[in-house]
Amino acid sequence: MSKNLKIVYITSELAPFSKSGGLADVASSLPRQLVREGCDVDIITPFHRDCLLVPHVRFQKIREHIPISLSEGTCIECSFLKTEIKEGKKRGKLTIYFIDNYRLFRSRKWLYSYDDDACRYFFFSMAALRLIKELNLNPDIIHCNDWETGIIPYLLKRKIKLGYPTLFTLHNLAYQGQGILNERKTPRSLRDDGGSKLPKFCHKEKFRLINFTKRAILHADTINTVSERYAKEIVTPDFGEGLERYLKSRKKDLFGIVNGIDNSVYNPKFDDRIYVNFDESSLNKKVKNKLKLQRELGLKIDANIPLIGLTNRLSEQKGFDLLIKIIDKLMKKSLQIVIAGSGEKSYISFFEKKAGKYSRKLSFITPFLSEIEPKVDSASDLYLLPSRFEPCGISPLISLRYGAIPIVRKVGGLSDTIKEFDPKEKTGNGFTFKKYDSLQLLSAIERALTFYKDKKLWQSLVRRAMQQSFSWEIPARKYVMLYKKVIRQAKARGNQESRIRNYELRLGIRRLGS
Ligand code: GLC
């Protein structure tokens, strides 16, 4: 019997233990599917404050007082915790390891947004590598995600040569490790060259200038993004966030794999977070969800008013500026909008004000709680995501499961997953527009509202959309293929390297500088 592929998956957030965005969902659902495909997966993640709030989980402390040496004279201790996930019969094994440090993680209310974030996630990355060594995990590959773990491919190539190949997944290129500053916004003279010696750990300000994402792009064996389209977009100045040149130089090692969702978590037939369960053959029950939500939020109770939902991070990325421009126009139409999200203060105060003004038509829920998402989706007829850019965008994939038809901008992952509805051909699963322009968004909404009036046509669209599957099965197999390719290439490189070394030894030639 062949040995299972062994993956160490390192992530800064992991649902249900910690979550600020889509990465947490991916980190919890992709490894589960990989295990079903016969891989053994060890996840490593920080022990954030809210981990302790997750019910029915037993954390086992496996190591204490492990010193992590961060730079000359700086050493910080941590503990390793572990929990094993047992879910029926699986072909592989899933273990979650937590790095616990009170001062840098467990005492903090948020996952990010502190002025020592760069130091915190450098510490986490060093501790993760220590854990791999200490526990002899011996993976075939290390899979890192986004800037928080972006220093790992660099460390493995330059500093801590454990010999494991790396895959780096870009979930969002806009975040590169320096808070609001990224490559493009950093003055040229202060930019990280991606390879110089790291500053001392105590020099917080200098650490903030390290571009973790750039280091990952330059040093990971292979890179992928979370959709095919985004992989193509990021090598251009419009989407490359200042790193397009480096991404272009690695084009042959850059891939795109569209995210999936966990269909067992997002299933309106069994989901106990929604008011009334339903499936595509009982759409009359879906309407009951709308009536209940309207009542709960103080909206006008009417089954026939089209309800548009939007549950997402309140950030510029998600296209809120377009919505803001047309909100008064929309409020003159026969429709209702429910927005749920946490994020930028300016958006919060804008929508709070508008929800006060149009209280029977517009509802705004903040902060975002994960149970609100299926509630809003199951009540909504339409789902809005007019993103400025979108690496993948899993929320419309979730909304489809609950019969809310997406209206999205044709960008990034959204253009891979959401196709314009064609009533004649009976194809497509949403309404799309191309240019980042509020009038184009308005006309996509108007198109959707026109079709909504034709009840029979609409129901057939909803039924078809709900039957579509964006599960992890196919993407997880693509990841397995990519892992194998990375491992094969690294082996070939290793063999080549040792052959060269042998020749050098035989010929008695030394390496310059060694
Ligand atoms: C980020 C991206 C989003 C993607 C998610 C998971 O949050 O903005 O598009 O779906 O990561 O990969």
Coordinates of C-alpha atoms and ligand atoms in Angstrom, one line a residue:
M1 CA 0.0 0.0 0.0
S2 CA 1.4 3.4 -0.9
K3 CA 2.0 5.9 1.9
N4 CA -0.4 8.8 2.3
L5 CA 0.7 12.2 1.1
K6 CA 1.5 14.2 4.2
I7 CA 0.8 17.9 4.2
V8 CA 1.5 20.5 6.8
Y9 CA -1.0 23.3 6.3
I10 CA -0.2 26.6 8.0
T11 CA -2.8 29.3 8.5
S12 CA -3.4 32.4 10.6
E13 CA -7.1 31.7 10.9
L14 CA -9.2 28.6 11.0
A15 CA -12.9 28.3 11.4
P16 CA -14.6 27.7 13.8
F17 CA -11.6 28.6 16.1
S18 CA -10.9 32.0 14.5
K19 CA -12.2 33.9 11.5
S20 CA -11.9 37.3 9.9
G21 CA -12.7 36.2 6.3
G22 CA -12.8 33.5 3.7
L23 CA -9.4 32.2 4.5
A24 CA -10.7 30.7 7.8
D25 CA -13.4 28.7 5.8
V26 CA -10.9 27.5 3.2
A27 CA -8.5 26.5 5.9
S28 CA -11.1 24.4 7.6
S29 CA -12.8 22.8 4.6
L30 CA -9.9 22.1 2.1
P31 CA -7.9 20.0 4.6
R32 CA -11.0 18.0 5.4
Q33 CA -11.5 17.2 1.8
L34 CA -7.8 16.4 1.3
V35 CA -8.2 13.8 4.1
R36 CA -11.2 12.3 2.3
E37 CA -8.9 12.1 -0.8
G38 CA -6.4 10.0 1.3
C39 CA -3.9 12.7 2.5
D40 CA -2.7 13.1 6.1
V41 CA -3.0 16.8 7.0
D42 CA -1.5 18.6 10.0
I43 CA -2.8 22.1 10.4
I44 CA -0.8 24.6 12.4
T45 CA -2.5 27.8 13.5
P46 CA -2.2 30.4 16.4
F47 CA -4.2 29.8 19.6
H48 CA -6.3 33.0 19.4
R49 CA -8.4 34.2 22.2
D50 CA -11.7 32.9 20.8
C51 CA -10.4 29.3 20.4
L52 CA -11.5 28.8 24.0
L53 CA -15.1 29.6 23.2
V54 CA -15.5 26.8 20.7
P55 CA -17.7 24.2 22.4
H56 CA -17.0 20.4 22.5
V57 CA -13.3 20.7 21.7
R58 CA -10.6 19.1 23.9
F59 CA -7.3 20.8 23.6
Q60 CA -4.4 18.7 24.7
K61 CA -1.2 20.5 25.8
I62 CA 1.7 18.5 24.2
R63 CA 4.7 20.7 24.8
E64 CA 5.4 23.6 27.2
H65 CA 8.0 26.3 27.5
I66 CA 9.4 25.8 24.0
P67 CA 11.9 28.7 23.4
I68 CA 11.6 30.2 20.0
S69 CA 14.8 32.1 19.1
L70 CA 13.8 35.1 17.0
S71 CA 17.0 37.1 16.7
E72 CA 20.2 37.6 18.6
G73 CA 19.3 37.9 22.2
T74 CA 15.5 37.6 21.7
C75 CA 13.8 34.4 22.6
I76 CA 10.1 34.0 23.4
E77 CA 8.4 30.9 24.7
C78 CA 5.3 29.1 23.6
S79 CA 3.3 25.9 24.1
F80 CA 2.0 23.5 21.5
L81 CA -1.6 22.3 21.8
K82 CA -3.3 19.8 19.7
T83 CA -6.8 18.5 18.9
E84 CA -7.6 15.6 16.6
I85 CA -10.6 15.7 14.3
K86 CA -12.5 12.5 14.1
E87 CA -15.3 12.6 11.5
G88 CA -16.5 9.1 10.6
K89 CA -14.3 6.9 8.3
K90 CA -11.7 8.9 6.5
R91 CA -8.8 7.6 4.4
G92 CA -6.4 10.1 5.9
K93 CA -5.8 11.7 9.3
L94 CA -6.4 15.3 10.3
T95 CA -4.7 16.9 13.3
I96 CA -4.8 20.5 14.4
Y97 CA -1.8 22.0 16.2
F98 CA -2.0 25.4 18.0
I99 CA 0.8 27.7 18.9
D100 CA 0.0 29.3 22.2
N101 CA 1.6 32.5 23.5
Y102 CA -0.5 34.7 25.8
R103 CA 1.1 38.1 25.1
L104 CA 1.3 37.9 21.3
F105 CA -2.0 36.1 20.6
R106 CA -4.3 34.9 23.4
S107 CA -4.5 38.3 25.1
R108 CA -5.5 40.1 21.8
K109 CA -9.1 40.8 21.0
W110 CA -8.5 40.8 17.2
L111 CA -6.6 38.6 14.9
Y112 CA -4.8 41.5 13.2
S113 CA -4.6 45.3 13.2
Y114 CA -1.9 45.7 15.8
D115 CA 1.3 47.7 15.2
D116 CA 3.3 44.5 16.0
D117 CA 1.5 42.2 13.6
A118 CA 4.6 41.7 11.5
C119 CA 6.5 40.6 14.6
R120 CA 3.6 38.5 15.9
Y121 CA 3.2 36.5 12.6
F122 CA 7.0 36.2 12.3
F123 CA 7.0 34.6 15.7
F124 CA 4.1 32.3 14.7
S125 CA 6.0 31.2 11.6
M126 CA 9.2 30.5 13.5
A127 CA 7.2 28.6 16.1
A128 CA 5.4 26.6 13.4
L129 CA 8.7 25.5 11.9
R130 CA 9.9 24.6 15.4
L131 CA 6.8 22.5 15.9
I132 CA 7.4 20.6 12.7
K133 CA 10.9 19.7 13.8
E134 CA 10.1 19.1 17.4
L135 CA 7.2 16.7 16.7
N136 CA 9.0 15.1 13.7
L137 CA 6.0 15.8 11.4
N138 CA 8.2 15.1 8.4
P139 CA 5.8 16.4 5.7
D140 CA 6.1 15.9 2.0
I141 CA 5.1 19.5 1.5
I142 CA 4.4 22.7 3.5
H143 CA 1.4 24.7 2.4
C144 CA 1.4 28.3 3.5
N145 CA -1.4 30.9 3.2
D146 CA -1.2 34.6 2.7
W147 CA 1.2 37.1 4.1
E148 CA 1.0 35.9 7.7
T149 CA 2.9 32.7 6.8
G150 CA 4.7 34.2 3.8
I151 CA 8.0 34.4 5.6
I152 CA 8.1 30.6 5.9
P153 CA 9.1 29.8 2.3
Y154 CA 11.9 32.4 2.7
L155 CA 13.1 30.9 6.0
L156 CA 13.1 27.4 4.5
K157 CA 15.2 28.5 1.5
R158 CA 17.6 30.8 3.3
K159 CA 17.7 30.2 7.0
I160 CA 16.2 27.0 8.4
K161 CA 16.9 24.5 5.6
L162 CA 14.7 21.7 6.6
G163 CA 14.4 20.5 3.0
Y164 CA 10.7 20.6 2.6
P165 CA 9.1 22.0 -0.6
T166 CA 6.6 24.8 -0.2
L167 CA 3.3 25.9 -1.9
F168 CA 2.2 29.4 -1.1
T169 CA -1.5 30.3 -1.7
L170 CA -2.4 33.9 -2.3
H171 CA -5.9 34.5 -0.9
N172 CA -5.6 38.3 -1.2
L173 CA -2.6 40.1 -2.6
A174 CA -3.7 43.5 -1.2
Y175 CA -2.4 42.4 2.2
Q176 CA 1.3 42.0 2.2
G177 CA 2.2 42.2 5.9
Q178 CA 2.6 45.9 6.6
G179 CA -0.8 46.9 7.8
I180 CA -2.1 49.5 5.4
L181 CA 1.2 49.9 3.6
N182 CA 1.9 47.5 0.7
E183 CA 4.6 47.5 -2.0
R184 CA 2.9 50.2 -4.1
K185 CA 2.2 52.5 -1.2
T186 CA 5.7 52.1 0.3
P187 CA 8.2 54.7 -0.8
R188 CA 10.8 53.1 -3.1
S189 CA 13.7 53.7 -0.7
L190 CA 11.9 51.9 2.1
R191 CA 10.8 48.9 0.1
D192 CA 11.9 45.4 1.2
D193 CA 14.1 43.8 -1.5
G194 CA 12.7 40.4 -0.6
G195 CA 16.0 38.8 0.3
S196 CA 18.0 40.9 2.8
K197 CA 18.7 39.9 6.4
L198 CA 15.7 40.3 8.6
P199 CA 15.8 43.1 11.2
K200 CA 16.2 42.3 14.9
F201 CA 12.9 41.2 16.4
C202 CA 12.8 44.2 18.8
H203 CA 12.9 46.6 15.9
K204 CA 9.1 46.6 15.4
E205 CA 9.2 49.5 12.9
K206 CA 11.8 47.9 10.7
F207 CA 9.9 44.6 10.8
R208 CA 6.8 46.4 9.6
L209 CA 8.7 47.1 6.4
I210 CA 9.3 43.5 5.6
N211 CA 7.0 42.5 2.7
F212 CA 6.1 38.9 3.7
T213 CA 4.1 38.3 0.5
K214 CA 7.0 39.4 -1.7
R215 CA 9.4 37.1 0.2
A216 CA 6.9 34.2 -0.4
I217 CA 6.5 35.0 -4.1
L218 CA 10.3 35.0 -4.5
H219 CA 11.1 31.9 -2.4
A220 CA 8.1 29.5 -2.5
D221 CA 8.6 26.5 -4.8
T222 CA 5.1 27.1 -6.3
I223 CA 2.5 29.7 -5.9
N224 CA -1.3 29.6 -6.5
T225 CA -4.2 31.8 -6.2
V226 CA -7.8 31.0 -5.3
S227 CA -9.2 31.3 -8.9
E228 CA -7.9 30.9 -12.4
R229 CA -8.9 34.4 -13.4
Y230 CA -7.2 36.1 -10.4
A231 CA -4.0 34.2 -11.3
K232 CA -4.0 35.9 -14.7
E233 CA -5.1 39.3 -13.3
I234 CA -2.3 39.7 -10.7
V235 CA 0.5 39.7 -13.3
T236 CA -0.9 43.1 -14.5
P237 CA -0.5 46.5 -12.9
D238 CA -4.2 46.8 -12.3
F239 CA -4.4 43.9 -9.9
G240 CA -0.7 43.2 -9.0
E241 CA -0.7 45.6 -6.0
G242 CA 2.9 46.5 -6.9
L243 CA 4.1 43.0 -7.0
E244 CA 3.2 42.2 -10.6
R245 CA 6.8 42.2 -11.8
Y246 CA 7.7 39.5 -9.3
L247 CA 4.7 37.5 -10.0
K248 CA 5.4 37.7 -13.7
S249 CA 8.9 36.4 -13.2
R250 CA 7.4 33.3 -11.6
K251 CA 4.6 32.9 -14.2
K252 CA 5.5 29.3 -14.9
D253 CA 5.1 28.4 -11.2
L254 CA 1.9 30.3 -10.7
F255 CA -1.5 28.5 -10.8
G256 CA -5.1 29.2 -10.1
I257 CA -7.5 26.8 -8.3
V258 CA -11.0 28.0 -7.6
N259 CA -12.1 27.5 -3.9
G260 CA -14.9 25.2 -3.0
I261 CA -17.4 25.3 -0.1
D262 CA -18.3 22.6 2.3
N263 CA -21.7 21.5 1.1
S264 CA -22.4 19.7 4.4
V265 CA -22.0 22.9 6.4
Y266 CA -24.0 25.0 3.9
N267 CA -27.1 23.0 3.2
P268 CA -30.6 24.7 3.5
K269 CA -32.2 21.3 4.0
F270 CA -30.5 20.6 7.3
D271 CA -29.0 23.9 8.4
D272 CA -30.3 24.7 11.9
R273 CA -29.2 28.4 11.7
I274 CA -32.1 29.3 9.3
Y275 CA -35.7 29.7 10.2
V276 CA -37.3 27.1 7.9
N277 CA -35.4 24.3 6.1
F278 CA -36.0 23.9 2.4
D279 CA -34.6 22.5 -0.7
E280 CA -35.1 23.1 -4.5
S281 CA -38.3 21.1 -4.5
S282 CA -39.8 23.1 -1.6
L283 CA -39.2 26.8 -2.5
N284 CA -42.5 27.8 -0.9
K285 CA -40.6 27.2 2.4
K286 CA -37.8 29.5 1.3
V287 CA -40.3 32.4 1.2
K288 CA -41.1 31.7 4.9
N289 CA -37.5 32.6 5.7
K290 CA -38.0 36.0 4.0
L291 CA -41.1 36.8 5.9
K292 CA -39.5 35.9 9.2
L293 CA -36.4 38.0 8.5
Q294 CA -38.5 40.9 7.4
R295 CA -40.4 40.7 10.7
E296 CA -37.2 40.4 12.8
L297 CA -35.5 43.4 11.1
G298 CA -38.6 45.6 11.0
L299 CA -38.8 45.6 7.2
K300 CA -42.2 45.7 5.4
I301 CA -43.5 42.1 5.5
D302 CA -44.3 41.2 1.9
A303 CA -43.4 37.9 0.1
N304 CA -43.4 39.6 -3.3
I305 CA -40.8 42.3 -2.6
P306 CA -37.5 41.2 -4.0
L307 CA -35.0 41.1 -1.1
I308 CA -31.3 41.6 -1.8
G309 CA -28.7 40.4 0.7
L310 CA -25.1 41.3 1.1
T311 CA -23.0 39.6 3.9
N312 CA -19.4 40.5 3.7
R313 CA -16.3 42.3 5.0
L314 CA -17.1 46.1 4.9
S315 CA -14.0 47.0 2.8
E316 CA -13.3 48.9 -0.3
Q317 CA -12.5 45.7 -2.1
K318 CA -16.1 44.5 -1.9
G319 CA -17.4 47.5 -4.0
F320 CA -19.3 49.3 -1.4
D321 CA -18.4 52.6 -3.0
L322 CA -20.6 51.7 -6.0
L323 CA -23.5 50.8 -3.8
I324 CA -23.2 54.0 -1.9
K325 CA -23.5 56.0 -5.1
I326 CA -26.8 54.4 -6.1
I327 CA -28.4 53.7 -2.7
D328 CA -30.9 56.6 -2.9
K329 CA -31.9 55.6 -6.4
L330 CA -32.4 52.0 -5.3
M331 CA -34.5 53.0 -2.3
K332 CA -37.0 54.5 -4.8
K333 CA -37.6 51.0 -6.3
S334 CA -39.8 48.2 -5.0
L335 CA -37.1 46.2 -3.2
Q336 CA -35.4 45.6 0.1
I337 CA -31.8 45.3 1.0
V338 CA -30.1 43.6 4.0
I339 CA -26.4 44.3 4.6
A340 CA -24.5 42.4 7.3
G341 CA -20.8 42.9 7.9
S342 CA -18.0 44.2 10.0
G343 CA -15.2 46.5 8.8
E344 CA -14.4 50.0 7.9
K345 CA -15.9 52.7 10.1
S346 CA -16.9 55.0 7.3
Y347 CA -19.1 52.3 5.8
I348 CA -20.6 51.5 9.1
S349 CA -21.7 55.1 9.8
F350 CA -23.0 55.5 6.2
F351 CA -25.2 52.4 6.3
E352 CA -26.3 53.0 9.8
K353 CA -27.6 56.5 8.7
K354 CA -29.3 55.2 5.6
A355 CA -30.9 52.2 7.5
G356 CA -32.3 54.8 9.9
K357 CA -33.7 56.9 7.0
Y358 CA -35.2 53.9 5.0
S359 CA -36.0 51.6 7.9
R360 CA -38.7 49.7 6.1
K361 CA -36.5 49.0 3.1
L362 CA -32.9 48.8 4.3
S363 CA -31.5 46.9 7.2
F364 CA -27.9 47.0 8.4
I365 CA -26.5 44.4 10.8
T366 CA -23.1 44.9 12.4
P367 CA -20.9 43.3 13.7
F368 CA -21.0 40.3 11.4
L369 CA -21.7 36.9 13.1
S370 CA -21.2 33.8 11.1
E371 CA -24.7 32.5 11.8
I372 CA -26.3 35.5 10.2
E373 CA -24.9 34.6 6.7
P374 CA -27.2 31.5 6.0
K375 CA -30.1 33.4 7.6
V376 CA -29.8 36.3 5.2
D377 CA -29.0 34.1 2.2
S378 CA -32.0 31.9 2.8
A379 CA -34.3 34.9 3.1
S380 CA -32.9 36.7 0.1
D381 CA -33.8 36.5 -3.6
L382 CA -30.6 38.1 -4.7
Y383 CA -27.1 38.5 -3.4
L384 CA -24.9 41.5 -4.1
L385 CA -21.1 41.5 -4.5
P386 CA -19.9 44.3 -6.8
S387 CA -16.2 43.8 -5.9
R388 CA -13.4 46.1 -7.1
F389 CA -11.2 43.0 -7.1
E390 CA -12.0 39.5 -5.9
P391 CA -9.5 36.6 -5.6
C392 CA -12.3 34.1 -5.3
G393 CA -15.4 35.2 -3.5
I394 CA -17.0 32.3 -1.7
S395 CA -20.0 34.2 -0.4
P396 CA -21.9 34.0 -3.7
L397 CA -21.2 30.3 -3.9
I398 CA -22.8 30.0 -0.5
S399 CA -25.7 32.2 -1.5
L400 CA -26.4 30.0 -4.5
R401 CA -26.9 27.0 -2.2
Y402 CA -29.6 29.0 -0.4
G403 CA -31.3 30.1 -3.6
A404 CA -30.2 33.8 -3.6
I405 CA -29.0 34.7 -7.1
P406 CA -25.8 36.6 -7.2
I407 CA -25.3 40.0 -8.9
V408 CA -21.6 40.4 -9.2
R409 CA -18.9 42.3 -11.1
K410 CA -17.1 40.1 -13.6
V411 CA -13.8 40.1 -11.9
G412 CA -11.4 37.6 -10.4
G413 CA -13.0 34.4 -9.1
L414 CA -16.4 35.9 -9.6
S415 CA -15.9 35.7 -13.4
D416 CA -14.9 32.0 -13.1
T417 CA -18.0 31.0 -11.0
I418 CA -20.9 33.4 -11.9
K419 CA -22.3 33.4 -15.4
E420 CA -24.9 35.8 -16.9
F421 CA -28.4 34.3 -16.9
D422 CA -29.8 33.6 -20.3
P423 CA -33.6 33.0 -20.1
K424 CA -33.7 31.5 -23.6
E425 CA -30.9 29.0 -23.3
K426 CA -31.7 28.4 -19.6
T427 CA -28.1 28.9 -18.8
G428 CA -26.2 31.0 -16.3
N429 CA -26.6 31.5 -12.5
G430 CA -26.5 35.2 -11.9
F431 CA -26.3 38.8 -13.2
T432 CA -23.0 40.3 -14.0
F433 CA -21.4 43.6 -15.1
K434 CA -17.9 44.4 -16.3
K435 CA -16.8 48.0 -15.6
Y436 CA -16.3 49.2 -12.0
D437 CA -19.1 51.7 -12.5
S438 CA -22.2 52.3 -10.4
L439 CA -24.5 52.7 -13.4
Q440 CA -23.5 49.3 -14.7
L441 CA -24.2 47.9 -11.3
L442 CA -27.6 49.6 -11.3
S443 CA -28.5 48.2 -14.7
A444 CA -27.5 44.6 -13.6
I445 CA -29.8 45.0 -10.6
E446 CA -32.6 46.3 -12.9
R447 CA -32.1 43.3 -15.2
A448 CA -32.5 41.0 -12.2
L449 CA -35.6 42.7 -11.0
T450 CA -37.2 42.4 -14.4
F451 CA -36.7 38.7 -14.5
Y452 CA -37.8 38.4 -10.9
K453 CA -41.3 39.5 -11.9
D454 CA -41.7 36.3 -14.0
K455 CA -42.3 33.9 -11.1
K456 CA -42.0 30.7 -13.1
L457 CA -38.9 31.8 -14.9
W458 CA -37.4 32.9 -11.6
Q459 CA -38.1 29.7 -9.8
S460 CA -36.5 27.7 -12.5
L461 CA -33.4 29.8 -12.2
V462 CA -33.3 29.4 -8.4
R463 CA -33.8 25.7 -8.7
R464 CA -31.0 25.3 -11.2
A465 CA -28.7 27.6 -9.1
M466 CA -29.3 25.5 -6.0
Q467 CA -28.5 22.3 -7.8
Q468 CA -25.1 23.6 -8.9
S469 CA -22.2 22.2 -6.9
F470 CA -19.2 24.2 -5.9
S471 CA -18.0 21.5 -3.5
W472 CA -14.3 20.9 -2.7
E473 CA -14.1 17.5 -4.5
I474 CA -12.6 18.7 -7.7
P475 CA -10.5 21.6 -6.3
A476 CA -9.0 19.3 -3.6
R477 CA -8.0 16.8 -6.4
K478 CA -6.3 19.7 -8.2
Y479 CA -4.4 20.6 -5.0
V480 CA -3.2 17.0 -4.7
M481 CA -2.0 17.1 -8.3
L482 CA -0.2 20.4 -7.6
Y483 CA 1.4 19.1 -4.4
K484 CA 2.7 16.1 -6.3
K485 CA 4.1 18.2 -9.0
V486 CA 5.9 20.5 -6.5
I487 CA 7.3 17.5 -4.7
R488 CA 8.5 15.9 -7.9
Q489 CA 10.2 19.1 -9.0
A490 CA 11.8 19.7 -5.7
K491 CA 13.2 16.1 -5.7
A492 CA 14.5 16.6 -9.3
R493 CA 16.2 19.8 -8.2
G494 CA 17.6 18.1 -5.1
N495 CA 19.0 15.3 -7.2
Q496 CA 20.5 17.7 -9.6
E497 CA 22.0 19.7 -6.8
S498 CA 23.6 16.7 -5.2
R499 CA 25.0 15.5 -8.5
I500 CA 26.6 18.9 -9.0
R501 CA 28.0 18.8 -5.5
N502 CA 29.5 15.4 -6.1
Y503 CA 31.2 16.6 -9.3
E504 CA 32.5 19.6 -7.4
L505 CA 33.9 17.4 -4.7
R506 CA 35.4 15.0 -7.2
L507 CA 37.1 17.8 -9.1
G508 CA 38.1 19.6 -5.9
I509 CA 36.5 22.9 -6.8
R510 CA 35.1 25.1 -4.1
R511 CA 32.0 27.3 -4.2
L512 CA 32.8 31.0 -4.3
G513 CA 32.0 32.5 -1.0
S514 CA 31.7 29.2 0.8
Ligands
GLC1 C1 -9.9 36.3 0.7 C2 -10.4 36.9 -0.7 C3 -11.6 36.1 -1.2 C4 -11.4 34.6 -1.1 C5 -11.0 34.2 0.3 C6 -10.6 32.7 0.5 O1 -10.8 36.7 1.7 O2 -10.7 38.2 -0.6 O3 -11.9 36.4 -2.5 O4 -12.6 33.9 -1.4 O5 -9.8 34.9 0.7 O6 -9.6 32.3 -0.4

